[in-house]
Coordinates of C-alpha atoms in Angstrom, one line a residue:
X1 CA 32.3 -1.7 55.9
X2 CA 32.4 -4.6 58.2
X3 CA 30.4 -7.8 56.9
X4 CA 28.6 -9.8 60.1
X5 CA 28.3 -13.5 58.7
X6 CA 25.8 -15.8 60.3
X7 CA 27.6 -18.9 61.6
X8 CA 27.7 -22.0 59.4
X9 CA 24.7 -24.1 59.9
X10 CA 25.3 -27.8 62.0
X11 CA 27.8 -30.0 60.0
X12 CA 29.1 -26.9 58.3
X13 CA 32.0 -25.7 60.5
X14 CA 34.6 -28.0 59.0
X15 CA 33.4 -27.8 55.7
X16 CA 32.9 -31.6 55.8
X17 CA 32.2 -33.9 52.1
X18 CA 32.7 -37.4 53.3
X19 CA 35.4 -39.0 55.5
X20 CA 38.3 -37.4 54.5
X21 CA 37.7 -34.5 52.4
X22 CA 36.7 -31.0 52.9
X23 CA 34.9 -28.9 51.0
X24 CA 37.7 -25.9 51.2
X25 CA 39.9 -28.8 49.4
X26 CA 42.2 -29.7 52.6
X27 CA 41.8 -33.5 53.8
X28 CA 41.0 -34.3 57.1
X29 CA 44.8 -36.5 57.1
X30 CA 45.3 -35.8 60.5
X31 CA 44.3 -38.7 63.1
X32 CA 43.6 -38.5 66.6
X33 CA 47.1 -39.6 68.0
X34 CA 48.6 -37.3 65.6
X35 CA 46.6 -34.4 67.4
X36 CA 47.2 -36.0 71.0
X37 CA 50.5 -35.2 70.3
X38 CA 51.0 -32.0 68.5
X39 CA 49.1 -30.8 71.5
X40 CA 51.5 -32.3 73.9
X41 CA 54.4 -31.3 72.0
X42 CA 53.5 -27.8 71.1
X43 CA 54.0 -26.3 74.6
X44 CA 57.9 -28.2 74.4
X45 CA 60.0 -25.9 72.1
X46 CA 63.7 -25.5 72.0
X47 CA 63.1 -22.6 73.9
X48 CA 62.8 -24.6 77.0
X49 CA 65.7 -26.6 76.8
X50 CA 68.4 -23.6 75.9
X51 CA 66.6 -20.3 77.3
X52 CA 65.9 -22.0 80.5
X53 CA 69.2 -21.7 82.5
X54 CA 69.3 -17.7 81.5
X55 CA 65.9 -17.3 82.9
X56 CA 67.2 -19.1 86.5
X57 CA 70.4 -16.5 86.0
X58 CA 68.3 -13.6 86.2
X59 CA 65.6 -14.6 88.5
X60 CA 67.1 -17.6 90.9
X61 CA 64.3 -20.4 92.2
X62 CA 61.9 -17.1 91.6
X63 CA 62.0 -18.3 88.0
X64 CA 59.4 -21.2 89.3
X65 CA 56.6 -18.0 89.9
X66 CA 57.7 -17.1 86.1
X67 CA 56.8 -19.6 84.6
X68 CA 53.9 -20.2 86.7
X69 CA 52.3 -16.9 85.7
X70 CA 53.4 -17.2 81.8
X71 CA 51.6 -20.3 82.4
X72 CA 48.6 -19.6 83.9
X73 CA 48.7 -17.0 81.2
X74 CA 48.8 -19.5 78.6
X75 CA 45.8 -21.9 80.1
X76 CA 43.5 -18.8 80.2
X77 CA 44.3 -18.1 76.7
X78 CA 44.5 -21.7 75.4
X79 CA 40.9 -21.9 76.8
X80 CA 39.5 -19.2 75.4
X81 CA 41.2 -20.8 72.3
X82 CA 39.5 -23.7 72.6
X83 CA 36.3 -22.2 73.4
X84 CA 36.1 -20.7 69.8
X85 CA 37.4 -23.6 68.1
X86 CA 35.4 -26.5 69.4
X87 CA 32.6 -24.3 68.3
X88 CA 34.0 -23.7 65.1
X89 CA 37.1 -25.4 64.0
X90 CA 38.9 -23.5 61.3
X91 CA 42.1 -23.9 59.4
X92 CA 42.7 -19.9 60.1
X93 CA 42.1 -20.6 63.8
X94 CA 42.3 -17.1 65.7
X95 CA 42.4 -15.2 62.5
X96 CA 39.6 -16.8 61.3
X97 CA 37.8 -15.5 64.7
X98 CA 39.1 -12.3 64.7
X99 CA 37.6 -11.6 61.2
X100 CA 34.5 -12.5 62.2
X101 CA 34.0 -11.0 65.7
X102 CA 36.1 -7.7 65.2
X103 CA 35.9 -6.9 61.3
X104 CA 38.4 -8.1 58.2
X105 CA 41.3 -5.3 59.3
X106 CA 41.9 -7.4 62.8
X107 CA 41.8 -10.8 60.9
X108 CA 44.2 -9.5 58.2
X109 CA 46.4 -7.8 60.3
X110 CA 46.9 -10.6 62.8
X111 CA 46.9 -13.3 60.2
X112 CA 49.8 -12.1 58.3
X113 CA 51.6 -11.1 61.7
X114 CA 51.4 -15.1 62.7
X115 CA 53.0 -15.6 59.7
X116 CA 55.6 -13.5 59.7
X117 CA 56.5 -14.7 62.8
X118 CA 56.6 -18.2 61.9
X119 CA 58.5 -18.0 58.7
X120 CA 61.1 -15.6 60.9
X121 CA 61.4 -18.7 63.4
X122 CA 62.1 -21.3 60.5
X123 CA 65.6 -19.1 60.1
X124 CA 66.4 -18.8 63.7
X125 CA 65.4 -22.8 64.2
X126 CA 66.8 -23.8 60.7
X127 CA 70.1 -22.3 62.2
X128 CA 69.9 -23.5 65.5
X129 CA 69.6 -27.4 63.8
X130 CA 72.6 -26.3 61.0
X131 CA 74.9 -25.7 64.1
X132 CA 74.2 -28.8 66.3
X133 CA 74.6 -31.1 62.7
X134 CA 77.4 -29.2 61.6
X135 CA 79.4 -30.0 64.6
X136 CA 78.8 -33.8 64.4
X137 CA 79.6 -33.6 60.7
X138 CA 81.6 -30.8 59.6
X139 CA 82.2 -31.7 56.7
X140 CA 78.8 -30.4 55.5
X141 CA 78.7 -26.4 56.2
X142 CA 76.5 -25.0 58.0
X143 CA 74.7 -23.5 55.4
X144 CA 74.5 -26.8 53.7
X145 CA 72.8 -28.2 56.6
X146 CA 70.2 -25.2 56.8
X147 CA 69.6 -26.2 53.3
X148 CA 69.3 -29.8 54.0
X149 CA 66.8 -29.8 56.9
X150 CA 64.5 -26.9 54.9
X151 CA 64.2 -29.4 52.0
X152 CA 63.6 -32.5 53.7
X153 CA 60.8 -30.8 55.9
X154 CA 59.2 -28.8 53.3
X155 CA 59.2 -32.2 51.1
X156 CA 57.5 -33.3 54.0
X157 CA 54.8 -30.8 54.7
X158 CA 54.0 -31.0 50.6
X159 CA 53.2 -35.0 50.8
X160 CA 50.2 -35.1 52.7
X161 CA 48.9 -33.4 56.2
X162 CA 49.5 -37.3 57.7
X163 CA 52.8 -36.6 56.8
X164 CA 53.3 -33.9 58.5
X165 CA 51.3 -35.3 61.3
X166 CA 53.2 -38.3 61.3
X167 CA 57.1 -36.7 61.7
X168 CA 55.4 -34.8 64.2
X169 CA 53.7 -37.4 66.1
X170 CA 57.5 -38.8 66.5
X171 CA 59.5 -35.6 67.2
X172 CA 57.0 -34.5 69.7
X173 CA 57.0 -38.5 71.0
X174 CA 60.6 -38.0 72.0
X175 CA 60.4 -34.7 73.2
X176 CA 57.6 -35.9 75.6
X177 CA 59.3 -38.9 76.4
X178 CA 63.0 -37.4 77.1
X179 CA 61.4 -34.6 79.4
X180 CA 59.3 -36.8 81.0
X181 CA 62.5 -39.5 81.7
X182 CA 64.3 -36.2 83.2
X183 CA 62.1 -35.5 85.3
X184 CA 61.2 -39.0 87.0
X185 CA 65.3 -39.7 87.2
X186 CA 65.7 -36.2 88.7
X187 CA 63.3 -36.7 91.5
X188 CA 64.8 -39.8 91.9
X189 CA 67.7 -37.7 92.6
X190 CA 66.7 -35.1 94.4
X191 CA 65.2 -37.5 97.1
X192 CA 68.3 -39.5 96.9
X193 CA 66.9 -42.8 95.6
X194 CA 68.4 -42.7 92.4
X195 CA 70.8 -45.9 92.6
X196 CA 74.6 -45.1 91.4
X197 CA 73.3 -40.7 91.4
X198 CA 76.7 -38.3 92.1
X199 CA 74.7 -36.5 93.5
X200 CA 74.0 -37.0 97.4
X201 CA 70.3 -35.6 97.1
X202 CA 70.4 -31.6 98.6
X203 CA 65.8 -32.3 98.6
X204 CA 64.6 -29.0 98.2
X205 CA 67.3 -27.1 100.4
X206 CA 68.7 -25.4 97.3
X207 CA 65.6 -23.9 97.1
X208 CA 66.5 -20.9 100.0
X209 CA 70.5 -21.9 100.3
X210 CA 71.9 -19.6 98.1
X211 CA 70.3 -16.3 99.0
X212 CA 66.7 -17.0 99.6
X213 CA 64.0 -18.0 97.2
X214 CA 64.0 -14.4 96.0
X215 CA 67.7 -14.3 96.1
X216 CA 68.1 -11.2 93.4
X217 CA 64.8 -9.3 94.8
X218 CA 60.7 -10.1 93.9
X219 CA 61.5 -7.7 90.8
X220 CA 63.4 -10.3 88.8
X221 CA 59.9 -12.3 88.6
X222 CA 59.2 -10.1 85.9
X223 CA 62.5 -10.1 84.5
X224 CA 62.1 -13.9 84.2
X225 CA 59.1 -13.4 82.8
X226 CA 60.2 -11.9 80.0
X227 CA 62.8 -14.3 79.2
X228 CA 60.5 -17.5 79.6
X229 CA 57.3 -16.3 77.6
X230 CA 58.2 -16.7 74.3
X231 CA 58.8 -20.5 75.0
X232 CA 55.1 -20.9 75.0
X233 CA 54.5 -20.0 72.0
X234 CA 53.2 -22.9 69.8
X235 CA 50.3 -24.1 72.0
X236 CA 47.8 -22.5 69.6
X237 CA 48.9 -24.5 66.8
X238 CA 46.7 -27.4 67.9
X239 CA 43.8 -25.2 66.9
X240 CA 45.1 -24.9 63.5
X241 CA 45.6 -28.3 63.2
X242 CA 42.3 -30.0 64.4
X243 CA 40.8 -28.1 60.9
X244 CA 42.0 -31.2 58.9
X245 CA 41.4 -34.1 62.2
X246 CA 39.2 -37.1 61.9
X247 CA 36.8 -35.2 64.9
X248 CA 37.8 -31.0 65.0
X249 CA 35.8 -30.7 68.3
X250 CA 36.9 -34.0 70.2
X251 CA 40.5 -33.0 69.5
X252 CA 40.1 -29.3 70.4
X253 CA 38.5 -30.0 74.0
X254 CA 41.0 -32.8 74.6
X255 CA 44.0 -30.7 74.1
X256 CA 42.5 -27.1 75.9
X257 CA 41.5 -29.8 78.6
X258 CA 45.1 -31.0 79.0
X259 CA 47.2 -28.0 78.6
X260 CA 47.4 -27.5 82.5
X261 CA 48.8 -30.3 83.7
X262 CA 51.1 -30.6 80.2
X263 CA 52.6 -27.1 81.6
X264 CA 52.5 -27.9 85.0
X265 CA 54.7 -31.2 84.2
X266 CA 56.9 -30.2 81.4
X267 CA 57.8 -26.5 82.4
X268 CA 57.3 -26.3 86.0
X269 CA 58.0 -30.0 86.5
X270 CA 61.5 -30.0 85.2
X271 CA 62.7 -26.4 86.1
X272 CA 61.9 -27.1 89.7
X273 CA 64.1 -30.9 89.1
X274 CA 66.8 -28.2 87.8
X275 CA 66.5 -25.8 91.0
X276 CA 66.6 -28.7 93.6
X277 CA 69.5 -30.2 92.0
X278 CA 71.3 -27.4 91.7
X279 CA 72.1 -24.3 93.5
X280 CA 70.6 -21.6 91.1
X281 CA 74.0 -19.9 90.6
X282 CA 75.6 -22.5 90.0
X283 CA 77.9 -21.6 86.6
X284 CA 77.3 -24.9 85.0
X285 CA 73.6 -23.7 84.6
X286 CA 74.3 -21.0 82.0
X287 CA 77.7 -23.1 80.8
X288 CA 76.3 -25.8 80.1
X289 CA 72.6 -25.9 79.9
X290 CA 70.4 -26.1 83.0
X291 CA 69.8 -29.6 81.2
X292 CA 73.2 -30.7 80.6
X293 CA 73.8 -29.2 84.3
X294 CA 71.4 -31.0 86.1
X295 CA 72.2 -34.4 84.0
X296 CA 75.5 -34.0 85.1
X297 CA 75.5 -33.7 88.6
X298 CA 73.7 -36.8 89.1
X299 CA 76.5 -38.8 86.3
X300 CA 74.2 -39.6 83.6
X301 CA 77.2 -40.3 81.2
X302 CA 77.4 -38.2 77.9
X303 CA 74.5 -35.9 78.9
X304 CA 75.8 -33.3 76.3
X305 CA 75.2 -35.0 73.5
X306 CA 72.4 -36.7 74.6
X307 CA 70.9 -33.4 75.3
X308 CA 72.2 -32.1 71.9
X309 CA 69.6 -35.1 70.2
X310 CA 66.5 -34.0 72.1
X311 CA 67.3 -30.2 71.5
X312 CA 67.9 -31.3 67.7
X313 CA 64.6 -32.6 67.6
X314 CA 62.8 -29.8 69.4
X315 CA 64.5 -27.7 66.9
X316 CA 63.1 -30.0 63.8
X317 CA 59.8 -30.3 65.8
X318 CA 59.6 -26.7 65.8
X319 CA 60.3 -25.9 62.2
X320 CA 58.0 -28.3 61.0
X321 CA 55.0 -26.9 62.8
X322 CA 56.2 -23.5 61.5
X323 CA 56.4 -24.3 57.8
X324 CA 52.7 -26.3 58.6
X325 CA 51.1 -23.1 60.4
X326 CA 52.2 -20.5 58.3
X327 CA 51.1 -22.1 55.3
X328 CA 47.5 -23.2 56.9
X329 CA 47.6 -19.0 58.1
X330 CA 48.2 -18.3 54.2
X331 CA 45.9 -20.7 53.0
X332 CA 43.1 -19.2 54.9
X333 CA 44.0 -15.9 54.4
X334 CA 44.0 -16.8 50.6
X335 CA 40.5 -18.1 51.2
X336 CA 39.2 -14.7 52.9
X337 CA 40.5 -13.2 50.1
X338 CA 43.6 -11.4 51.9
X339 CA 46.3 -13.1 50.3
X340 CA 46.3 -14.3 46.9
X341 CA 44.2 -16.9 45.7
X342 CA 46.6 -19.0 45.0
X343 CA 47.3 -19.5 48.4
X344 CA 43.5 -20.8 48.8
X345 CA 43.9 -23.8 46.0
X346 CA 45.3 -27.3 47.4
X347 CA 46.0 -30.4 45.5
X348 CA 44.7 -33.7 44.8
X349 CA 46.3 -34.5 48.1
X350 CA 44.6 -31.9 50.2
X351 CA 47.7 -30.1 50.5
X352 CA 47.8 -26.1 49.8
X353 CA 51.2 -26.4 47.4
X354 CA 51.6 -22.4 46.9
X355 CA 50.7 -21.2 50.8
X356 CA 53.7 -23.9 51.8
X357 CA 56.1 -22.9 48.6
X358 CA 55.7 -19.1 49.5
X359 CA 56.5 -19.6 53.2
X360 CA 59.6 -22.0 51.9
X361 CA 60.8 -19.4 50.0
X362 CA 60.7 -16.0 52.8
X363 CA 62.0 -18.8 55.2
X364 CA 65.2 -19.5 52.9
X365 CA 65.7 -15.3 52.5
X366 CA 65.5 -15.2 56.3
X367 CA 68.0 -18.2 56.8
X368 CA 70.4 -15.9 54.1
X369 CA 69.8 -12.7 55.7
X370 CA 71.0 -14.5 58.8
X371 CA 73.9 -15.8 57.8
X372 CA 74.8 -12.5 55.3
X373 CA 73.4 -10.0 57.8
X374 CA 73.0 -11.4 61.0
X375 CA 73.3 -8.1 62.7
X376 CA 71.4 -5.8 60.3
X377 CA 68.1 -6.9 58.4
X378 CA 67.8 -10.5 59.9
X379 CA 67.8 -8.8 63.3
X380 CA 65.3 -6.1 62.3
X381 CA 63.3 -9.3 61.3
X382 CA 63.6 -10.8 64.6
X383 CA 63.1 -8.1 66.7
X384 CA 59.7 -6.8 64.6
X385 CA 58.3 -10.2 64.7
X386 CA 59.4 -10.7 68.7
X387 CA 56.4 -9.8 70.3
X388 CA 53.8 -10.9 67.5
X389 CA 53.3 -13.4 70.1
X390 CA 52.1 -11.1 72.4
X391 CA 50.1 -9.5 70.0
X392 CA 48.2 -12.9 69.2
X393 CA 47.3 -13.9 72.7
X394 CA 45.8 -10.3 73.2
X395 CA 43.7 -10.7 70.1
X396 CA 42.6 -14.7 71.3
X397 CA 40.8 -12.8 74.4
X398 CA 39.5 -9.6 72.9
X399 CA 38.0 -12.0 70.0
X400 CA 36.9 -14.4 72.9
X401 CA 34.6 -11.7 74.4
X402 CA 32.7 -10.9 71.2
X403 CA 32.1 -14.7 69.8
X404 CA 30.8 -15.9 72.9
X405 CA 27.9 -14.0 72.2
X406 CA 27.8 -14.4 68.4
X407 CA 28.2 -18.3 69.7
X408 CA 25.6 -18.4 72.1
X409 CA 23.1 -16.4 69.9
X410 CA 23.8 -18.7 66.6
X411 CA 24.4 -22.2 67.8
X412 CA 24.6 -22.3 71.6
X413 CA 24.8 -26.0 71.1
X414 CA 28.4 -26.0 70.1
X415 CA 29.9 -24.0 73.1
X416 CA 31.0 -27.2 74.5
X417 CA 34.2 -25.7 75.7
X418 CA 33.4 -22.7 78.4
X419 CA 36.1 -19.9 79.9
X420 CA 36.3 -20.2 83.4
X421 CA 34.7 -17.0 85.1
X422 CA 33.2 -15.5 81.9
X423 CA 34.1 -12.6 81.4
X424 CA 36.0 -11.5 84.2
X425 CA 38.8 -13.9 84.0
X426 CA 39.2 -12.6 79.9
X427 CA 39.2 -9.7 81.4
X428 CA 42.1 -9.7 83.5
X429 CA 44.2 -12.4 81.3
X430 CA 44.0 -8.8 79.0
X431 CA 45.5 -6.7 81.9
X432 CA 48.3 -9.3 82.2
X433 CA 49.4 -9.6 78.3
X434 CA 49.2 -6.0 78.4
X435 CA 51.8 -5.5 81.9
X436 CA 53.8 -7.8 80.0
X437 CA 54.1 -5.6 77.0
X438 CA 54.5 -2.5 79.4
X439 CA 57.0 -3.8 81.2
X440 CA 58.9 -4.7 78.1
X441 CA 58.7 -1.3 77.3
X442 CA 59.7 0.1 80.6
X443 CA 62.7 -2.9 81.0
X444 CA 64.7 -1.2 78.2
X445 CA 67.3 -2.6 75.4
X446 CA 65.8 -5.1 73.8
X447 CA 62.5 -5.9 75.1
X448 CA 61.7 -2.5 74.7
X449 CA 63.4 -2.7 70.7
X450 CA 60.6 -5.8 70.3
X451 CA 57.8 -4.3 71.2
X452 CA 58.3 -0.7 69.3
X453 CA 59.4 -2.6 65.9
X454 CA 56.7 -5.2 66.5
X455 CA 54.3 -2.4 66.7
X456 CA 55.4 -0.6 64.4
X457 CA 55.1 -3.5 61.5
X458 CA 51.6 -4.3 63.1
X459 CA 51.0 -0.5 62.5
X460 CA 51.8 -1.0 58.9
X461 CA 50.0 -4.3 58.2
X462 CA 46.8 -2.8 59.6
X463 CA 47.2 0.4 57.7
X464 CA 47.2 -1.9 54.8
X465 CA 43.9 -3.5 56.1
X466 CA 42.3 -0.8 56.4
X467 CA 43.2 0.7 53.0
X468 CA 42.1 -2.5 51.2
X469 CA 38.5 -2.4 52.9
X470 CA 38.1 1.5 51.9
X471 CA 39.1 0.3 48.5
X472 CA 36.5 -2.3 48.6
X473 CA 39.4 -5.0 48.3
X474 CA 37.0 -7.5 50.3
X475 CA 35.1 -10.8 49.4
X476 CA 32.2 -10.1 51.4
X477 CA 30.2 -12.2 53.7
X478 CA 29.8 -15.4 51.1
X479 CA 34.0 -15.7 51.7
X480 CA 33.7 -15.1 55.4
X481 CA 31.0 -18.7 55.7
X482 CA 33.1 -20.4 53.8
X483 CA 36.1 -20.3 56.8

């Protein structure tokens, strides 16, 4: 049976006791520059930086319309985001939503598919971080500095939220910072203004030199898109976050407000520096980084290793977000009553000690299965959590289109943050997640391998929702007001 809460009253959506405490137990730790840049940060992931000259591979200067549709994508769905959450800011975020706009199965089964996916990235990042140390200090194995970075960042995300918000307030700092250098020095560049540049300034020639704009045929837009849209992911997690902020609604509407120009300079900004630099088949794009490549051919000295530091600390960056929003997806989750309770209790700091400890812990058996079975279990993990991403943004719009109405029935007042076009542009950000996931599918190898295991686990999770509500395994509406 599906329980339809009312809305918390005004003052209620956050739960709020005083300045800094909530009455769910977390602390509002979080300030307002810490949330300016988690949101700025989250759409930079380490995806970006060593996925990128792949995508260009594949797709030639076409990638540019990839990433501007996985973009586009991404606004409509960060706005719908934000539309929910400025309204109703909640440490479960989408799950949160879902549970209350599509029944208990949808929030479970989404909830616990965010955080499988998150506690399968801390392996693959964890790794990715062990490699780049290990080869400046080899001494240390790899393993060792898997180990290493897990501690230090879990110690972290047990402190406080501030700490959290704090390390990521500086990792995202110089990931904003470095992308933003690189692309001011490479239009510099490009126009040939850039005093002491290598490279003689090709302007935007190399955008049709080599074979046209769609140089391998308007197909491989697709096939870039594929390869570019898992680098979004992370965008949502300022929703999660602005549950324990200073002001929950200020910092949701300033961050769905910035996203498009945030995409628009980071991803499109520096991939088109990299394609006008560059002709796109040039090998040193997939040798050495589109980065590294691009760096390179204009003689900034040592661009390697310099690019090795900002990659380091998008990988760091990105782990420690992880570790934070799985354990906020647990904790909420514990307080619906769809995880243990446990998970629900926090500390004298605010901090939710068993939610972080129990994604710690499947994040260190995911970082051994890795380096144990790398080719076995850890890529049935990866694979069956690959397009839980997907899967999220298609429940963000399906949710969207119920709780606009639950909003504008129970507290119009607080939809302060509006989807464009209402509800055909929901409508058709649904048809595009959905030819994404078809043409995965269709593509073969393994996109297609993603989207079947993904499925099927998603099959199994709600199969397991739906047996716990026919059991009567629920906590009813008075758990459902309290999130």
């Amino acid at each position: 049976m599906n329980t339809q809460p009312t809305l918390p009253k005004d003052g209620q959506e956050t739960g709020t006791t005083g300045p800094s405490q909530s009455s769910d137990g977390l602390k509002a730790g979080l300030k307002n520059r810490h949330l300016s840049m988690i949101a700025i940060g989250g759409v930079i992931g380490a995806g970006l930086f060593v996925g990128s000259g792949s995508g260009i591979a594949a797709a030639g200067p076409a990638i540019l319309l990839s990433y501007a549709l996985v973009g586009a994508m991404v606004v409509f769905v960060m706005r719908m985001l934000g539309e929910m959450a400025a309204a109703r800011p909640s440490s479960g975020s989408f799950s949160a939503y879902a549970d209350r706009a599509l029944g208990r199965w949808a929030g479970f089964t989404i909830g616990w598919l965010y955080w499988f996916f998150w506690v399968v990235v801390l392996a693959v990042e964890a790794t990715a971080g062990a490699k780049i140390l290990e080869g400046w200090i080899p001494a240390v194995p790899q393993w060792g500095w898997a180990l290493i970075v897990m501690v230090v960042l879990t110690a972290t995300n047990l402190g406080s939220v501030a700490s959290y918000g704090e390390f990521e307030f500086w990792f995202a700092g110089i990931k904003v910072v470095a992308i933003s250098a690189f692309v001011v020095i490479g239009l510099l560049a490009v126009f040939g203004v850039l005093p002491g540049s290598d490279n003689p300034g090709a302007g935007f020639a190399h955008l049709t030199d080599a074979g046209g704009f769609f140089p391998m045929g308007a197909g491989a837009v697709l096939t870039g898109v594929l390869m570019v849209v898992f680098s979004f992911m992370g965008s949502e997690i300022v929703t999660l976050a602005a549950g324990e902020s200073e002001d929950p609604q200020r910092a949701v509407t300033k961050a769905t407000n910035s996203v498009i120009w945030r995409i628009g300079v980071f991803y499109l900004g520096s991939i088109f520096v990299v394609l006008t630099l560059l002709p796109w088949n040039d090998k040193s794009i997939v040798d050495k980084g589109s980065y590294v490549a691009a760096l390179d051919s204009i003689g900034i000295p040592h661009a390697g290793q310099i690019m090795n530091v900002i990659v380091l600390t998008a990988v760091l960056s990105c782990l420690n977000s992880g570790l934070y929003t799985a354990s906020r997806m647990a904790f909420s989750l514990g307080q619906r009553g769809d995880a243990p309770k446990a998970f629900a209790k926090t500390n004298a700091r605010g901090v939710p000690t068993a939610a972080i400890l129990s994604s710690v812990v499947f994040g260190f058996v995911a970082v051994f299965f890795n380096y144990k079975w790398p080719d076995t279990v850890f890529a049935f993990l990866l694979n069956s959590s690959g397009a839980v991403a997907l899967f999220v943004w298609l429940v963000i719009c399906v949710t969207q289109l119920r709780m606009r109405g639950i909003i504008l029935r129970e507290s119009p007042e607080k939809l302060v943050v509006r989807m464009w076009l209402f509800p055909y542009l929901t409508w058709a950000t649904i048809a595009m997640i959905v030819a994404v996931l078809g043409y995965m599918v269709y593509d073969g190898g393994s996109n297609r391998e993603q989207v079947v295991l993904s499925l099927l686990v998603a099959a199994l999770v709600m199969a397991i929702a739906v047996v716990r509500q026919r059991l009567g395994r629920n906590t009813g509406a008075e758990e459902l007001e309290r999130v």
